[in-house]
Amino acid sequence: MSLDEIFALAYRVLSGAGLSRAHAEAVAHTIMVSERDACASHGLHRLPGCVMTIRSGKLSLDAEPKVEDVTPSLVRVDAGYGYSRLAFDRGTPSLVEKARRCGIAAMAINDCFHFSALWPEVEALTDLGLAALAMTPSHAWVAPAGGTRGLLGTNPIAFGWPRSGRHPYVFDFATSAMARSELARRKSEGTPIVEGIGLGPDGTPTTDASAALDGAMLTFGGHKGSALSTMIELMAGPLIGDRTSLASMEFDEDLKLAPCHGELVMAFDPAVMAGGRVDQGTAWAEALFSGFAEQGARLPSERRYAARARTIAEGVSVPRPLHERLLALES
Ligand code: NDP
């Protein structure tokens, strides 16, 4: 399928399920760019879950995000229980203007349903010459280091650094040791996981993906990942007056929908923060990136950028069973 066809299919499924035009376009775009960058887990594959969330009655189908200018460096967007991406799009012009004026600015998004990868949002800011950080809680599937039960979310964090004339430096990952979708795939294939990914329902280490899904996931990096994940809970939750992953899961009432919580996005303008030293700063940053290539180490997102060049030219292969399932959802 071409990328235009992927967007059109996603849009038809979402709007057919009842999502307003603005939200359907925003979510369809996120799904299209995920397919474009070979991040299939956040592409078309997510549409059945989106339709389930749309039909749940919990998601607002047409919430118009309310943008509030809180301080010279803080913008708040009340997503009104709609999907997150439209709220991000509506608040971004103010975030960018504030970052350019203050050097550093934050956008607090409240009460949004968030299912997607964070890199599309971070890249929207690096495209404008800003460095950016984004983070969200999710659902409480992950045990803290030393614990036995789900308390933290899979809590993704993404960072972006703008590079003139080149793709930005971007990383974006969950703080769980393995993505939940990958655990589910291992369960369906009956493939084991290594120790350190999850705990069984009895709270002991397991190599059985199914037991880890029923028990608890673990963070990457032991106590360090656990602390980073806790920071994300606090910064993208209580700091902005929004839910932790535990509260998001309670809100879900076991409907297994996309998590509903807040998101924190921060933008930094190197032109302001480095001032007259910005050219020297850029040179040092580029020397750092060159050091990766000299050692044969790749930068995060290089796989995505290579996929992007390929799919823009050639389109995307979509598994036939998935395509048929989505066509059935359209009607
Ligand atoms: P991955 O482990 O797939 O990738 C993490 C990052 O590391 C990517 O930026 C990736 O770049 C980079 N990377 C991977 N391998 C290498 C390598 N060998 N050298 C250098 N860099 C590398 O991510 P996760 O499975 O943890 O997360 C997948 C997605 O899920 C994320 O986009 C995240 O935002 C999303 N997510 C969303 C949640 C939500 O509730 N909204 C919850 C949890 C996760 P590249 O892509 O180029 O390989």
PDB file of C-alpha atoms and ligand atoms in Angstrom, residues 34 37-39 41-42 46 84 113-120 134 136-139 141 153-159 169-182 220 258-259 261 292 297-306, ligand 1:
ATOM      1  CA  SER A  34       4.382   4.687  12.101  1.00  0.00           C
ATOM      2  CA  ASP A  37       8.996   4.370   9.626  1.00  0.00           C
ATOM      3  CA  ALA A  38       8.553   0.588  10.028  1.00  0.00           C
ATOM      4  CA  CYS A  39       7.144   0.916  13.546  1.00  0.00           C
ATOM      5  CA  SER A  41       3.416  -2.030  16.408  1.00  0.00           C
ATOM      6  CA  HIS A  42       2.061   1.549  16.403  1.00  0.00           C
ATOM      7  CA  ARG A  46      -3.469  -0.421  16.467  1.00  0.00           C
ATOM      8  CA  SER A  84      -3.775  13.043  22.523  1.00  0.00           C
ATOM      9  CA  PHE A 113      -6.085   8.939  25.630  1.00  0.00           C
ATOM     10  CA  HIS A 114      -2.564   8.049  24.441  1.00  0.00           C
ATOM     11  CA  PHE A 115      -1.683   4.881  22.551  1.00  0.00           C
ATOM     12  CA  SER A 116       1.020   6.036  20.184  1.00  0.00           C
ATOM     13  CA  ALA A 117       4.776   6.346  19.893  1.00  0.00           C
ATOM     14  CA  LEU A 118       6.273   9.632  21.111  1.00  0.00           C
ATOM     15  CA  TRP A 119       8.850  10.201  18.366  1.00  0.00           C
ATOM     16  CA  PRO A 120       6.357  11.816  15.917  1.00  0.00           C
ATOM     17  CA  ALA A 134       8.220  13.991  25.871  1.00  0.00           C
ATOM     18  CA  THR A 136       3.724   9.792  29.511  1.00  0.00           C
ATOM     19  CA  PRO A 137       2.572   7.238  32.077  1.00  0.00           C
ATOM     20  CA  SER A 138       0.479   4.302  30.789  1.00  0.00           C
ATOM     21  CA  HIS A 139      -1.190   1.430  32.694  1.00  0.00           C
ATOM     22  CA  TRP A 141       1.695  -3.314  34.434  1.00  0.00           C
ATOM     23  CA  GLY A 153       3.483   2.028  33.606  1.00  0.00           C
ATOM     24  CA  THR A 154       5.518   1.021  30.574  1.00  0.00           C
ATOM     25  CA  ASN A 155       6.157   4.793  30.629  1.00  0.00           C
ATOM     26  CA  PRO A 156       7.782   5.893  27.365  1.00  0.00           C
ATOM     27  CA  ILE A 157      10.259   8.762  27.145  1.00  0.00           C
ATOM     28  CA  ALA A 158      11.538  10.389  23.965  1.00  0.00           C
ATOM     29  CA  PHE A 159      14.243  12.972  23.341  1.00  0.00           C
ATOM     30  CA  TYR A 169      18.979  12.652  16.861  1.00  0.00           C
ATOM     31  CA  VAL A 170      15.879  11.000  18.405  1.00  0.00           C
ATOM     32  CA  PHE A 171      15.407   8.167  20.827  1.00  0.00           C
ATOM     33  CA  ASP A 172      12.067   6.913  22.054  1.00  0.00           C
ATOM     34  CA  PHE A 173      11.565   3.881  24.270  1.00  0.00           C
ATOM     35  CA  ALA A 174       9.390   2.312  26.905  1.00  0.00           C
ATOM     36  CA  THR A 175      11.003   2.029  30.337  1.00  0.00           C
ATOM     37  CA  SER A 176       9.773  -1.565  30.639  1.00  0.00           C
ATOM     38  CA  ALA A 177      12.414  -4.143  29.711  1.00  0.00           C
ATOM     39  CA  MET A 178      10.213  -5.353  26.840  1.00  0.00           C
ATOM     40  CA  ALA A 179       7.268  -3.753  25.068  1.00  0.00           C
ATOM     41  CA  ARG A 180       3.950  -5.284  26.146  1.00  0.00           C
ATOM     42  CA  SER A 181       3.030  -5.970  22.499  1.00  0.00           C
ATOM     43  CA  GLU A 182       6.250  -8.003  22.138  1.00  0.00           C
ATOM     44  CA  PHE A 220      15.025  -2.100  32.025  1.00  0.00           C
ATOM     45  CA  ALA A 258      -5.832   2.921  25.652  1.00  0.00           C
ATOM     46  CA  PRO A 259      -4.575   4.534  28.873  1.00  0.00           C
ATOM     47  CA  HIS A 261      -3.715  10.307  31.623  1.00  0.00           C
ATOM     48  CA  PHE A 292      29.406   7.092  16.846  1.00  0.00           C
ATOM     49  CA  ALA A 297      27.850   2.470  16.272  1.00  0.00           C
ATOM     50  CA  ARG A 298      24.487   3.539  14.916  1.00  0.00           C
ATOM     51  CA  LEU A 299      22.401   6.391  16.254  1.00  0.00           C
ATOM     52  CA  PRO A 300      18.891   5.678  17.506  1.00  0.00           C
ATOM     53  CA  SER A 301      16.255   6.340  14.805  1.00  0.00           C
ATOM     54  CA  GLU A 302      18.660   5.530  11.942  1.00  0.00           C
ATOM     55  CA  ARG A 303      16.660   2.353  11.314  1.00  0.00           C
ATOM     56  CA  ARG A 304      13.482   4.450  11.096  1.00  0.00           C
ATOM     57  CA  TYR A 305      15.006   7.009   8.743  1.00  0.00           C
ATOM     58  CA  ALA A 306      16.241   4.254   6.417  1.00  0.00           C
TER      59      ALA A 306
HETATM   60  P1  NDP B   1      12.705  -0.020  20.956  1.00  0.00           P
HETATM   61  O1  NDP B   1      13.435  -0.865  21.913  1.00  0.00           O
HETATM   62  O2  NDP B   1      12.165  -0.629  19.733  1.00  0.00           O
HETATM   63  O3  NDP B   1      13.609   1.216  20.492  1.00  0.00           O
HETATM   64  C1  NDP B   1      14.042   2.156  21.395  1.00  0.00           C
HETATM   65  C2  NDP B   1      14.889   3.240  20.770  1.00  0.00           C
HETATM   66  O4  NDP B   1      16.214   2.729  20.681  1.00  0.00           O
HETATM   67  C3  NDP B   1      14.516   3.676  19.360  1.00  0.00           C
HETATM   68  O5  NDP B   1      14.749   5.055  19.259  1.00  0.00           O
HETATM   69  C4  NDP B   1      15.458   2.845  18.491  1.00  0.00           C
HETATM   70  O6  NDP B   1      15.750   3.423  17.235  1.00  0.00           O
HETATM   71  C5  NDP B   1      16.691   2.795  19.343  1.00  0.00           C
HETATM   72  N1  NDP B   1      17.516   1.618  19.096  1.00  0.00           N
HETATM   73  C6  NDP B   1      17.121   0.327  19.012  1.00  0.00           C
HETATM   74  N2  NDP B   1      18.176  -0.477  18.796  1.00  0.00           N
HETATM   75  C7  NDP B   1      19.269   0.341  18.723  1.00  0.00           C
HETATM   76  C8  NDP B   1      20.657   0.117  18.512  1.00  0.00           C
HETATM   77  N3  NDP B   1      21.129  -1.107  18.321  1.00  0.00           N
HETATM   78  N4  NDP B   1      21.482   1.176  18.514  1.00  0.00           N
HETATM   79  C9  NDP B   1      21.010   2.423  18.699  1.00  0.00           C
HETATM   80  N5  NDP B   1      19.706   2.699  18.902  1.00  0.00           N
HETATM   81  C10 NDP B   1      18.849   1.667  18.920  1.00  0.00           C
HETATM   82  O7  NDP B   1      11.516   0.739  21.746  1.00  0.00           O
HETATM   83  P2  NDP B   1      10.418   0.169  22.752  1.00  0.00           P
HETATM   84  O8  NDP B   1       9.981  -1.192  22.325  1.00  0.00           O
HETATM   85  O9  NDP B   1      10.871   0.361  24.136  1.00  0.00           O
HETATM   86  O10 NDP B   1       9.238   1.233  22.455  1.00  0.00           O
HETATM   87  C11 NDP B   1       8.589   1.198  21.190  1.00  0.00           C
HETATM   88  C12 NDP B   1       7.621   2.365  21.084  1.00  0.00           C
HETATM   89  O11 NDP B   1       6.513   2.178  21.949  1.00  0.00           O
HETATM   90  C13 NDP B   1       8.168   3.757  21.407  1.00  0.00           C
HETATM   91  O12 NDP B   1       7.955   4.545  20.258  1.00  0.00           O
HETATM   92  C14 NDP B   1       7.337   4.240  22.568  1.00  0.00           C
HETATM   93  O13 NDP B   1       7.013   5.634  22.536  1.00  0.00           O
HETATM   94  C15 NDP B   1       6.066   3.429  22.391  1.00  0.00           C
HETATM   95  N6  NDP B   1       5.324   3.268  23.640  1.00  0.00           N
HETATM   96  C16 NDP B   1       4.175   3.989  23.832  1.00  0.00           C
HETATM   97  C17 NDP B   1       3.458   3.852  24.999  1.00  0.00           C
HETATM   98  C18 NDP B   1       2.218   4.659  25.231  1.00  0.00           C
HETATM   99  O14 NDP B   1       1.505   4.372  26.172  1.00  0.00           O
HETATM  100  N7  NDP B   1       1.929   5.693  24.471  1.00  0.00           N
HETATM  101  C19 NDP B   1       3.873   2.920  26.050  1.00  0.00           C
HETATM  102  C20 NDP B   1       5.120   2.263  25.766  1.00  0.00           C
HETATM  103  C21 NDP B   1       5.793   2.420  24.601  1.00  0.00           C
HETATM  104  P3  NDP B   1      15.161   2.742  15.865  1.00  0.00           P
HETATM  105  O15 NDP B   1      13.685   3.000  15.910  1.00  0.00           O
HETATM  106  O16 NDP B   1      15.858   3.443  14.744  1.00  0.00           O
HETATM  107  O17 NDP B   1      15.487   1.272  15.930  1.00  0.00           O
END
